[in-house]
mmCIF file of C-alpha atoms and ligand atoms in Angstrom:
data_model
loop_
_atom_site.group_PDB
_atom_site.id
_atom_site.type_symbol
_atom_site.label_atom_id
_atom_site.label_comp_id
_atom_site.label_asym_id
_atom_site.label_seq_id
_atom_site.Cartn_x
_atom_site.Cartn_y
_atom_site.Cartn_z
ATOM 1 C CA UNK D 1033 -35.786 292.256 273.852
ATOM 2 C CA UNK D 1034 -37.400 295.512 274.935
ATOM 3 C CA UNK D 1035 -35.248 297.898 276.914
ATOM 4 C CA UNK D 1036 -36.663 299.766 279.912
ATOM 5 C CA UNK D 1037 -37.695 303.127 278.848
ATOM 6 C CA UNK D 1038 -34.983 305.213 281.178
ATOM 7 C CA UNK D 1039 -32.425 303.569 278.637
ATOM 8 C CA UNK D 1040 -34.083 304.681 275.714
ATOM 9 C CA UNK D 1041 -32.192 308.353 275.688
ATOM 10 C CA UNK D 1042 -28.696 306.878 276.197
ATOM 11 C CA UNK D 1043 -29.154 304.309 273.912
ATOM 12 C CA UNK D 1044 -30.564 306.984 271.140
ATOM 13 C CA UNK D 1045 -27.509 309.194 272.322
ATOM 14 C CA UNK D 1046 -24.937 306.236 271.830
ATOM 15 C CA UNK D 1047 -26.644 305.155 268.533
ATOM 16 C CA UNK D 1048 -26.248 308.448 267.176
ATOM 17 C CA UNK D 1049 -22.492 308.914 268.280
ATOM 18 C CA UNK D 1050 -21.534 305.520 266.505
ATOM 19 C CA UNK D 1051 -23.687 306.663 263.628
ATOM 20 C CA UNK D 1052 -21.444 309.434 263.382
ATOM 21 C CA UNK D 1053 -18.077 307.563 263.572
ATOM 22 C CA UNK D 1054 -19.235 304.941 261.315
ATOM 23 C CA UNK D 1055 -20.270 307.130 258.598
ATOM 24 C CA UNK D 1056 -17.563 309.415 256.913
ATOM 25 C CA UNK D 1057 -19.306 309.959 253.580
ATOM 26 C CA UNK D 1058 -21.952 311.665 255.873
ATOM 27 C CA UNK D 1059 -19.180 313.858 257.933
ATOM 28 C CA UNK D 1060 -17.515 315.032 254.277
ATOM 29 C CA UNK D 1061 -20.617 316.516 253.206
ATOM 30 C CA UNK D 1062 -21.014 318.469 256.115
ATOM 31 C CA UNK D 1063 -18.194 320.409 258.103
ATOM 32 C CA UNK D 1064 -20.276 320.584 260.954
ATOM 33 C CA UNK D 1065 -21.181 316.629 260.952
ATOM 34 C CA UNK D 1066 -17.254 316.222 260.310
ATOM 35 C CA UNK D 1067 -16.330 318.017 263.847
ATOM 36 C CA UNK D 1068 -19.258 316.337 265.362
ATOM 37 C CA UNK D 1069 -17.543 313.032 264.204
ATOM 38 C CA UNK D 1070 -14.367 314.160 265.398
ATOM 39 C CA UNK D 1071 -15.283 314.798 268.695
ATOM 40 C CA UNK D 1072 -17.467 311.497 269.075
ATOM 41 C CA UNK D 1073 -14.352 309.936 267.742
ATOM 42 C CA UNK D 1074 -12.282 311.097 270.147
ATOM 43 C CA UNK D 1075 -14.982 310.513 273.057
ATOM 44 C CA UNK D 1076 -14.884 306.854 271.642
ATOM 45 C CA UNK D 1077 -11.164 306.422 271.625
ATOM 46 C CA UNK D 1078 -10.075 308.163 274.843
ATOM 47 C CA UNK D 1079 -12.260 305.063 276.420
ATOM 48 C CA UNK D 1080 -12.104 305.183 280.444
ATOM 49 C CA UNK D 1081 -13.145 301.615 280.518
ATOM 50 C CA UNK D 1082 -11.742 298.310 280.030
ATOM 51 C CA UNK D 1083 -14.258 296.299 278.570
ATOM 52 C CA UNK D 1084 -14.418 292.145 279.192
ATOM 53 C CA UNK D 1085 -17.104 290.406 277.465
ATOM 54 C CA UNK D 1086 -18.144 287.081 278.758
ATOM 55 C CA UNK D 1087 -19.293 284.061 276.677
ATOM 56 C CA UNK D 1088 -19.711 280.350 276.967
ATOM 57 C CA UNK D 1089 -21.113 279.056 273.600
ATOM 58 C CA UNK D 1090 -21.452 279.959 269.767
ATOM 59 C CA UNK D 1091 -23.946 278.074 268.809
ATOM 60 C CA UNK D 1092 -28.141 278.047 267.612
ATOM 61 C CA UNK D 1093 -30.299 278.548 270.470
ATOM 62 C CA UNK D 1094 -33.007 277.475 268.851
ATOM 63 C CA UNK D 1095 -31.683 274.194 268.636
ATOM 64 C CA UNK D 1096 -33.377 271.612 271.008
ATOM 65 C CA UNK D 1097 -31.324 270.251 273.559
ATOM 66 C CA UNK D 1098 -30.935 268.101 276.476
ATOM 67 C CA UNK D 1099 -28.742 270.170 278.174
ATOM 68 C CA UNK D 1100 -28.395 273.609 279.560
ATOM 69 C CA UNK D 1101 -29.704 275.929 276.521
ATOM 70 C CA UNK D 1102 -28.981 279.132 278.622
ATOM 71 C CA UNK D 1103 -25.131 278.905 277.973
ATOM 72 C CA UNK D 1104 -25.614 280.191 274.300
ATOM 73 C CA UNK D 1105 -24.626 283.592 274.247
ATOM 74 C CA UNK D 1106 -24.587 284.162 270.675
ATOM 75 C CA UNK D 1107 -24.793 282.485 267.244
ATOM 76 C CA UNK D 1108 -21.592 282.312 265.263
ATOM 77 C CA UNK D 1109 -23.374 284.599 262.308
ATOM 78 C CA UNK D 1110 -23.987 287.056 265.400
ATOM 79 C CA UNK D 1111 -20.592 286.715 267.005
ATOM 80 C CA UNK D 1112 -18.926 287.364 263.439
ATOM 81 C CA UNK D 1113 -20.499 290.504 263.299
ATOM 82 C CA UNK D 1114 -19.426 291.766 266.563
ATOM 83 C CA UNK D 1115 -15.888 290.600 265.733
ATOM 84 C CA UNK D 1116 -16.363 293.172 262.474
ATOM 85 C CA UNK D 1117 -17.587 295.748 264.555
ATOM 86 C CA UNK D 1118 -14.596 295.364 266.955
ATOM 87 C CA UNK D 1119 -12.274 295.124 264.364
ATOM 88 C CA UNK D 1120 -13.274 298.595 263.064
ATOM 89 C CA UNK D 1121 -13.571 300.383 266.336
ATOM 90 C CA UNK D 1122 -11.859 298.689 269.126
ATOM 91 C CA UNK D 1123 -8.266 296.840 269.979
ATOM 92 C CA UNK D 1124 -8.822 293.419 270.739
ATOM 93 C CA UNK D 1125 -6.582 292.965 273.504
ATOM 94 C CA UNK D 1126 -4.887 289.478 275.030
ATOM 95 C CA UNK D 1127 -4.237 287.966 278.408
ATOM 96 C CA UNK D 1128 -0.600 289.566 278.131
ATOM 97 C CA UNK D 1129 -1.693 292.669 277.345
ATOM 98 C CA UNK D 1130 -3.767 292.945 280.386
ATOM 99 C CA UNK D 1131 -1.211 291.464 282.422
ATOM 100 C CA UNK D 1132 1.359 293.922 281.383
ATOM 101 C CA UNK D 1133 -1.192 296.691 282.287
ATOM 102 C CA UNK D 1134 -2.509 295.473 285.454
ATOM 103 C CA UNK D 1135 1.392 294.363 286.608
ATOM 104 C CA UNK D 1136 3.637 296.930 284.947
ATOM 105 C CA UNK D 1137 1.368 300.104 284.216
ATOM 106 C CA UNK D 1138 1.783 299.725 280.435
ATOM 107 C CA UNK D 1139 -0.899 301.263 278.500
ATOM 108 C CA UNK D 1140 -3.730 299.482 276.906
ATOM 109 C CA UNK D 1141 -4.397 300.519 273.276
ATOM 110 C CA UNK D 1142 -7.749 302.741 272.481
ATOM 111 C CA UNK D 1143 -10.781 300.712 273.638
ATOM 112 C CA UNK D 1144 -9.659 297.825 274.841
ATOM 113 C CA UNK D 1145 -11.789 294.895 274.528
ATOM 114 C CA UNK D 1146 -11.010 291.644 275.976
ATOM 115 C CA UNK D 1147 -13.163 288.125 274.938
ATOM 116 C CA UNK D 1148 -13.670 285.703 276.897
ATOM 117 C CA UNK D 1149 -15.062 282.282 276.624
ATOM 118 C CA UNK D 1150 -15.995 280.025 280.211
ATOM 119 C CA UNK D 1151 -16.077 276.337 280.480
ATOM 120 C CA UNK D 1152 -14.665 274.644 277.674
ATOM 121 C CA UNK D 1153 -17.217 273.862 274.984
ATOM 122 C CA UNK D 1154 -16.133 272.285 271.701
ATOM 123 C CA UNK D 1155 -17.536 275.073 269.476
ATOM 124 C CA UNK D 1156 -14.882 277.401 270.935
ATOM 125 C CA UNK D 1157 -12.463 275.228 269.016
ATOM 126 C CA UNK D 1158 -14.549 274.580 266.299
ATOM 127 C CA UNK D 1159 -16.403 277.984 265.374
ATOM 128 C CA UNK D 1160 -15.178 280.363 267.720
ATOM 129 C CA UNK D 1161 -11.353 280.062 266.827
ATOM 130 C CA UNK D 1162 -11.627 280.208 263.296
ATOM 131 C CA UNK D 1163 -14.059 283.274 263.399
ATOM 132 C CA UNK D 1164 -11.278 284.815 265.802
ATOM 133 C CA UNK D 1165 -8.562 283.589 263.560
ATOM 134 C CA UNK D 1166 -9.940 285.366 260.533
ATOM 135 C CA UNK D 1167 -9.425 288.605 262.028
ATOM 136 C CA UNK D 1168 -6.203 288.147 263.315
ATOM 137 C CA UNK D 1169 -8.156 288.612 267.125
ATOM 138 C CA UNK D 1170 -7.572 286.413 270.156
ATOM 139 C CA UNK D 1171 -9.711 285.575 273.265
ATOM 140 C CA UNK D 1172 -9.322 283.665 276.672
ATOM 141 C CA UNK D 1173 -10.618 280.250 277.211
ATOM 142 C CA UNK D 1174 -11.016 279.349 280.592
ATOM 143 C CA UNK D 1175 -11.826 275.666 280.985
ATOM 144 C CA UNK D 1176 -13.090 273.920 284.019
ATOM 145 C CA UNK D 1177 -10.472 271.075 284.031
ATOM 146 C CA UNK D 1178 -11.709 267.972 285.932
ATOM 147 C CA UNK D 1179 -14.590 267.569 283.053
ATOM 148 C CA UNK D 1180 -12.389 267.818 280.480
ATOM 149 C CA UNK D 1181 -9.761 265.376 281.990
ATOM 150 C CA UNK D 1182 -12.560 263.090 283.231
ATOM 151 C CA UNK D 1183 -14.700 263.215 280.368
ATOM 152 C CA UNK D 1184 -17.622 264.078 282.412
ATOM 153 C CA UNK D 1185 -20.594 265.904 281.675
ATOM 154 C CA UNK D 1186 -20.985 269.769 283.433
ATOM 155 C CA UNK D 1187 -23.091 269.588 286.585
ATOM 156 C CA UNK D 1188 -25.336 272.065 285.075
ATOM 157 C CA UNK D 1189 -25.549 270.257 281.783
ATOM 158 C CA UNK D 1190 -26.168 266.913 284.088
ATOM 159 C CA UNK D 1191 -28.736 268.597 286.071
ATOM 160 C CA UNK D 1192 -30.829 269.208 282.929
ATOM 161 C CA UNK D 1193 -30.454 265.934 281.177
ATOM 162 C CA UNK D 1194 -31.574 264.273 284.212
ATOM 163 C CA UNK D 1195 -34.513 266.735 284.718
ATOM 164 C CA UNK D 1196 -35.545 266.785 280.872
ATOM 165 C CA UNK D 1197 -35.123 263.444 280.655
ATOM 166 C CA UNK D 1198 -37.350 262.114 283.704
ATOM 167 C CA UNK D 1199 -40.537 260.340 283.211
ATOM 168 C CA UNK D 1200 -41.388 261.116 286.902
ATOM 169 C CA UNK D 1201 -44.213 263.611 287.566
ATOM 170 C CA UNK D 1202 -42.763 264.241 291.135
ATOM 171 C CA UNK D 1203 -39.074 263.954 292.972
ATOM 172 C CA UNK D 1204 -38.344 264.093 296.670
ATOM 173 C CA UNK D 1205 -34.898 264.609 297.652
ATOM 174 C CA UNK D 1206 -33.642 264.699 301.307
ATOM 175 C CA UNK D 1207 -30.374 265.900 300.751
ATOM 176 C CA UNK D 1208 -28.840 268.967 301.772
ATOM 177 C CA UNK D 1209 -32.238 269.414 302.686
ATOM 178 C CA UNK D 1210 -36.144 268.471 301.952
ATOM 179 C CA UNK D 1211 -36.837 269.498 298.408
ATOM 180 C CA UNK D 1212 -40.076 268.904 296.104
ATOM 181 C CA UNK D 1213 -39.431 269.102 292.377
ATOM 182 C CA UNK D 1214 -42.848 268.812 290.415
ATOM 183 C CA UNK D 1215 -42.238 267.723 286.690
ATOM 184 C CA UNK D 1216 -45.623 267.732 285.243
ATOM 185 C CA UNK D 1217 -45.339 270.605 282.941
ATOM 186 C CA UNK D 1218 -42.854 272.316 281.065
ATOM 187 C CA UNK D 1219 -43.053 275.446 283.311
ATOM 188 C CA UNK D 1220 -42.368 273.292 286.137
ATOM 189 C CA UNK D 1221 -39.810 271.514 284.760
ATOM 190 C CA UNK D 1222 -38.002 274.785 284.418
ATOM 191 C CA UNK D 1223 -38.618 275.816 287.635
ATOM 192 C CA UNK D 1224 -37.349 272.375 289.270
ATOM 193 C CA UNK D 1225 -33.998 273.096 286.990
ATOM 194 C CA UNK D 1226 -33.579 276.291 288.240
ATOM 195 C CA UNK D 1227 -34.238 275.003 292.160
ATOM 196 C CA UNK D 1228 -31.970 272.182 291.586
ATOM 197 C CA UNK D 1229 -29.303 274.682 290.279
ATOM 198 C CA UNK D 1230 -30.004 277.334 292.976
ATOM 199 C CA UNK D 1231 -28.961 274.623 295.613
ATOM 200 C CA UNK D 1232 -25.520 273.657 293.739
ATOM 201 C CA UNK D 1233 -24.733 277.560 293.419
ATOM 202 C CA UNK D 1234 -25.091 278.402 297.045
ATOM 203 C CA UNK D 1235 -25.307 275.681 299.470
ATOM 204 C CA UNK D 1236 -22.155 275.903 301.430
ATOM 205 C CA UNK D 1237 -20.029 272.819 301.767
ATOM 206 C CA UNK D 1238 -22.352 270.774 299.406
ATOM 207 C CA UNK D 1239 -21.237 267.299 298.897
ATOM 208 C CA UNK D 1240 -21.997 267.669 294.801
ATOM 209 C CA UNK D 1241 -21.444 263.949 293.877
ATOM 210 C CA UNK D 1242 -23.679 262.780 296.771
ATOM 211 C CA UNK D 1243 -26.276 265.085 295.547
ATOM 212 C CA UNK D 1244 -26.389 264.563 291.896
ATOM 213 C CA UNK D 1245 -26.331 260.778 292.497
ATOM 214 C CA UNK D 1246 -29.414 261.288 294.444
ATOM 215 C CA UNK D 1247 -31.106 263.394 291.902
ATOM 216 C CA UNK D 1248 -30.450 260.593 289.158
ATOM 217 C CA UNK D 1249 -31.721 258.293 291.390
ATOM 218 C CA UNK D 1250 -35.242 259.975 292.019
ATOM 219 C CA UNK D 1251 -35.218 260.992 288.547
ATOM 220 C CA UNK D 1252 -34.814 257.153 287.306
ATOM 221 C CA UNK D 1253 -32.385 258.582 284.796
ATOM 222 C CA UNK D 1254 -29.114 256.754 284.964
ATOM 223 C CA UNK D 1255 -26.111 257.347 282.444
ATOM 224 C CA UNK D 1256 -23.434 254.581 281.485
ATOM 225 C CA UNK D 1257 -19.902 255.828 282.018
ATOM 226 C CA UNK D 1258 -19.823 254.962 278.114
ATOM 227 C CA UNK D 1259 -23.281 256.912 277.044
ATOM 228 C CA UNK D 1260 -21.757 260.074 278.805
ATOM 229 C CA UNK D 1261 -17.944 259.633 277.489
ATOM 230 C CA UNK D 1262 -19.634 259.728 273.921
ATOM 231 C CA UNK D 1263 -22.205 262.887 275.155
ATOM 232 C CA UNK D 1264 -18.745 264.757 276.206
ATOM 233 C CA UNK D 1265 -16.787 263.976 272.951
ATOM 234 C CA UNK D 1266 -19.603 265.979 271.438
ATOM 235 C CA UNK D 1267 -19.929 268.701 273.892
ATOM 236 C CA UNK D 1268 -16.417 269.653 275.320
ATOM 237 C CA UNK D 1269 -13.270 269.739 274.224
ATOM 238 C CA UNK D 1270 -10.230 267.362 274.204
ATOM 239 C CA UNK D 1271 -7.059 268.222 275.582
ATOM 240 C CA UNK D 1272 -5.474 268.415 272.079
ATOM 241 C CA UNK D 1273 -8.301 270.848 271.208
ATOM 242 C CA UNK D 1274 -7.269 272.906 273.942
ATOM 243 C CA UNK D 1275 -3.618 272.742 272.814
ATOM 244 C CA UNK D 1276 -4.707 273.791 269.153
ATOM 245 C CA UNK D 1277 -6.342 276.902 270.729
ATOM 246 C CA UNK D 1278 -3.234 278.155 272.305
ATOM 247 C CA UNK D 1279 -1.255 276.915 269.133
ATOM 248 C CA UNK D 1280 -3.501 278.964 267.439
ATOM 249 C CA UNK D 1281 -2.680 282.398 269.096
ATOM 250 C CA UNK D 1282 -5.383 282.094 271.567
ATOM 251 C CA UNK D 1283 -5.076 281.927 275.483
ATOM 252 C CA UNK D 1284 -6.273 279.401 277.643
ATOM 253 C CA UNK D 1285 -6.862 279.671 281.440
ATOM 254 C CA UNK D 1286 -8.436 278.520 284.707
ATOM 255 C CA UNK D 1287 -11.957 278.310 285.051
ATOM 256 C CA UNK D 1288 -11.419 276.056 288.407
ATOM 257 C CA UNK D 1289 -11.478 272.202 288.707
ATOM 258 C CA UNK D 1290 -15.152 271.094 289.128
ATOM 259 C CA UNK D 1291 -16.489 274.564 288.528
ATOM 260 C CA UNK D 1292 -18.111 274.982 292.193
ATOM 261 C CA UNK D 1293 -19.000 278.864 292.929
ATOM 262 C CA UNK D 1294 -15.675 279.880 295.330
ATOM 263 C CA UNK D 1295 -17.971 281.464 298.039
ATOM 264 C CA UNK D 1296 -19.546 278.298 299.056
ATOM 265 C CA UNK D 1297 -16.278 276.219 299.585
ATOM 266 C CA UNK D 1298 -14.331 275.679 302.803
ATOM 267 C CA UNK D 1299 -10.739 276.804 303.011
ATOM 268 C CA UNK D 1300 -9.256 273.707 302.081
ATOM 269 C CA UNK D 1301 -11.556 272.713 299.171
ATOM 270 C CA UNK D 1302 -10.997 276.269 297.957
ATOM 271 C CA UNK D 1303 -7.436 275.744 297.655
ATOM 272 C CA UNK D 1304 -7.497 272.325 296.053
ATOM 273 C CA UNK D 1305 -9.692 274.130 293.427
ATOM 274 C CA UNK D 1306 -7.319 276.624 292.724
ATOM 275 C CA UNK D 1307 -3.890 274.961 292.781
ATOM 276 C CA UNK D 1308 -5.620 271.407 291.005
ATOM 277 C CA UNK D 1309 -6.947 273.425 287.745
ATOM 278 C CA UNK D 1310 -3.547 275.284 287.230
ATOM 279 C CA UNK D 1311 -1.431 272.542 287.851
ATOM 280 C CA UNK D 1312 -3.551 270.059 285.247
ATOM 281 C CA UNK D 1313 -3.242 272.926 282.555
ATOM 282 C CA UNK D 1314 0.000 273.720 283.022
ATOM 283 C CA UNK D 1315 0.638 270.330 282.355
ATOM 284 C CA UNK D 1316 -1.627 270.400 279.299
ATOM 285 C CA UNK D 1317 0.192 273.486 277.993
ATOM 286 C CA UNK D 1318 3.615 273.555 279.157
ATOM 287 C CA UNK D 1319 3.516 276.869 279.999
ATOM 288 C CA UNK D 1320 2.743 278.825 283.428
ATOM 289 C CA UNK D 1321 -1.099 279.692 283.912
ATOM 290 C CA UNK D 1322 -1.761 282.793 285.755
ATOM 291 C CA UNK D 1323 -5.162 283.941 285.177
ATOM 292 C CA UNK D 1324 -8.501 282.651 286.408
ATOM 293 C CA UNK D 1325 -12.266 283.078 286.179
ATOM 294 C CA UNK D 1326 -14.604 282.608 288.903
ATOM 295 C CA UNK D 1327 -17.500 279.932 288.417
ATOM 296 C CA UNK D 1328 -20.936 281.473 288.061
ATOM 297 C CA UNK D 1329 -19.187 284.398 288.743
ATOM 298 C CA UNK D 1330 -20.099 286.403 291.926
ATOM 299 C CA UNK D 1331 -18.063 289.269 292.237
ATOM 300 C CA UNK D 1332 -15.343 288.786 294.937
ATOM 301 C CA UNK D 1333 -15.872 292.190 296.662
ATOM 302 C CA UNK D 1334 -14.807 292.297 300.240
ATOM 303 C CA UNK D 1335 -14.219 288.192 300.225
ATOM 304 C CA UNK D 1336 -10.705 288.809 300.895
ATOM 305 C CA UNK D 1337 -9.937 285.115 301.984
ATOM 306 C CA UNK D 1338 -10.815 284.340 298.408
ATOM 307 C CA UNK D 1339 -8.414 286.647 297.057
ATOM 308 C CA UNK D 1340 -5.995 285.999 298.972
ATOM 309 C CA UNK D 1341 -6.421 282.274 298.052
ATOM 310 C CA UNK D 1342 -6.546 282.841 294.557
ATOM 311 C CA UNK D 1343 -2.898 284.609 294.897
ATOM 312 C CA UNK D 1344 -1.610 282.198 297.027
ATOM 313 C CA UNK D 1345 -2.323 279.765 294.151
ATOM 314 C CA UNK D 1346 -0.290 281.280 292.014
ATOM 315 C CA UNK D 1347 -2.701 283.605 289.861
ATOM 316 C CA UNK D 1348 -2.773 287.420 289.280
ATOM 317 C CA UNK D 1349 -5.560 288.133 287.181
ATOM 318 C CA UNK D 1350 -8.850 286.623 288.172
ATOM 319 C CA UNK D 1351 -12.218 287.559 286.443
ATOM 320 C CA UNK D 1352 -15.611 287.405 288.125
ATOM 321 C CA UNK D 1353 -18.813 286.946 285.784
ATOM 322 C CA UNK D 1354 -21.489 289.292 284.472
ATOM 323 C CA UNK D 1355 -20.360 291.773 287.042
ATOM 324 C CA UNK D 1356 -20.018 294.755 285.288
ATOM 325 C CA UNK D 1357 -17.572 297.566 284.346
ATOM 326 C CA UNK D 1358 -13.951 298.117 284.664
ATOM 327 C CA UNK D 1359 -12.940 301.515 284.703
ATOM 328 C CA UNK D 1360 -9.004 301.800 283.685
ATOM 329 C CA UNK D 1361 -8.247 304.064 286.992
ATOM 330 C CA UNK D 1362 -9.599 301.678 289.385
ATOM 331 C CA UNK D 1363 -9.139 297.933 287.579
ATOM 332 C CA UNK D 1364 -8.778 295.037 290.013
ATOM 333 C CA UNK D 1365 -6.461 292.550 288.898
ATOM 334 C CA UNK D 1366 -8.216 289.713 291.039
ATOM 335 C CA UNK D 1367 -11.838 291.082 290.557
ATOM 336 C CA UNK D 1368 -11.982 292.249 286.814
ATOM 337 C CA UNK D 1369 -15.695 292.533 286.099
ATOM 338 C CA UNK D 1370 -16.753 291.252 283.048
ATOM 339 C CA UNK D 1371 -20.004 292.154 280.818
ATOM 340 C CA UNK D 1372 -22.862 289.249 279.938
ATOM 341 C CA UNK D 1373 -23.737 288.468 276.743
ATOM 342 C CA UNK D 1374 -26.838 286.835 275.490
ATOM 343 C CA UNK D 1375 -28.343 285.368 272.535
ATOM 344 C CA UNK D 1376 -31.248 287.983 272.102
ATOM 345 C CA UNK D 1377 -28.679 290.628 271.551
ATOM 346 C CA UNK D 1378 -29.140 292.502 268.505
ATOM 347 C CA UNK D 1379 -26.118 294.093 266.975
ATOM 348 C CA UNK D 1380 -27.449 297.475 267.808
ATOM 349 C CA UNK D 1381 -27.607 296.759 271.098
ATOM 350 C CA UNK D 1382 -23.963 295.513 271.223
ATOM 351 C CA UNK D 1383 -22.429 298.523 269.571
ATOM 352 C CA UNK D 1384 -24.371 300.308 272.015
ATOM 353 C CA UNK D 1385 -23.067 298.390 275.143
ATOM 354 C CA UNK D 1386 -19.437 298.667 273.740
ATOM 355 C CA UNK D 1387 -19.995 302.453 273.460
ATOM 356 C CA UNK D 1388 -21.798 302.808 276.955
ATOM 357 C CA UNK D 1389 -20.669 300.011 278.767
ATOM 358 C CA UNK D 1390 -23.070 300.661 282.033
ATOM 359 C CA UNK D 1391 -25.820 299.610 279.665
ATOM 360 C CA UNK D 1392 -25.153 296.268 279.895
ATOM 361 C CA UNK D 1393 -25.255 295.891 283.538
HETATM 362 ZN ZN1 LIG E 2559 -18.677 278.386 283.977
#
């Protein structure tokens, strides 16, 4: 994906820095370059950033799907190359490293990078864990507990399935407001999917079950429980697989219960989402769960009532999504910022944003 022109100079500069660090033969041949390499290396190791990367799925983004294709952030091959790069130049840290830093002021290793995967897709267990384990690295897997427990499709995958399968030319919805959704062309279908997802993400106190039932009715697409369970078994992890992640040295933490945007929930529902998912996970894992990533991930910012609710529910680390860069000196444990990843990201761009995280936001 082409980058805006204003990024070209910093990108070129960062690429030059990384090239100097990565090419020992070059520096051995030229003392000036050796000095430059040392300088670049020092700059790189004295990173003022705590880089937290947000992924969802590692899969083939070109494979046709009835579900949401937007959650495939990386191919397994590109992820493997990213891990190789992190192994050489950064320190992949764990949740306990970050806890020790945030709670006890313990120093983090040079160039700390925390890898996180949201939601609970099956490829996290089948594809991601083996790639991490190969290099002795780990990641945090945040799971939306209700869907794994009840074997239901995530709401965004359900919306995609309903609207991609519908043979209607237009859907008319009355709840929570009048909504007309054209489905005649692929572009209209894509826009209508976005419009439905926007309602779920933005509408305060939405009755999600009611809305999804009305959508299925309007689309005239009906999924039997048996069919849904079979689909979920292909798409999401089981609790046994979640336990296997933990046994394999990975961290597992909460992504709420039903994956609602916290800012859209009344106080009682908010407390329930936070507590239920933590209790379920502690039951599954047999250990305390103290970290959560916020669905859809708007930064909490000044939403102090949400921070209070997160703290009251027993969490001491909270991650927002795609919200930017953490500076080590101003790290907010309940609003840790994460950088997005994207299936279009080239290896060169990935390396550049690790060196200069501002370029990812
Ligand atoms: Zn999510």
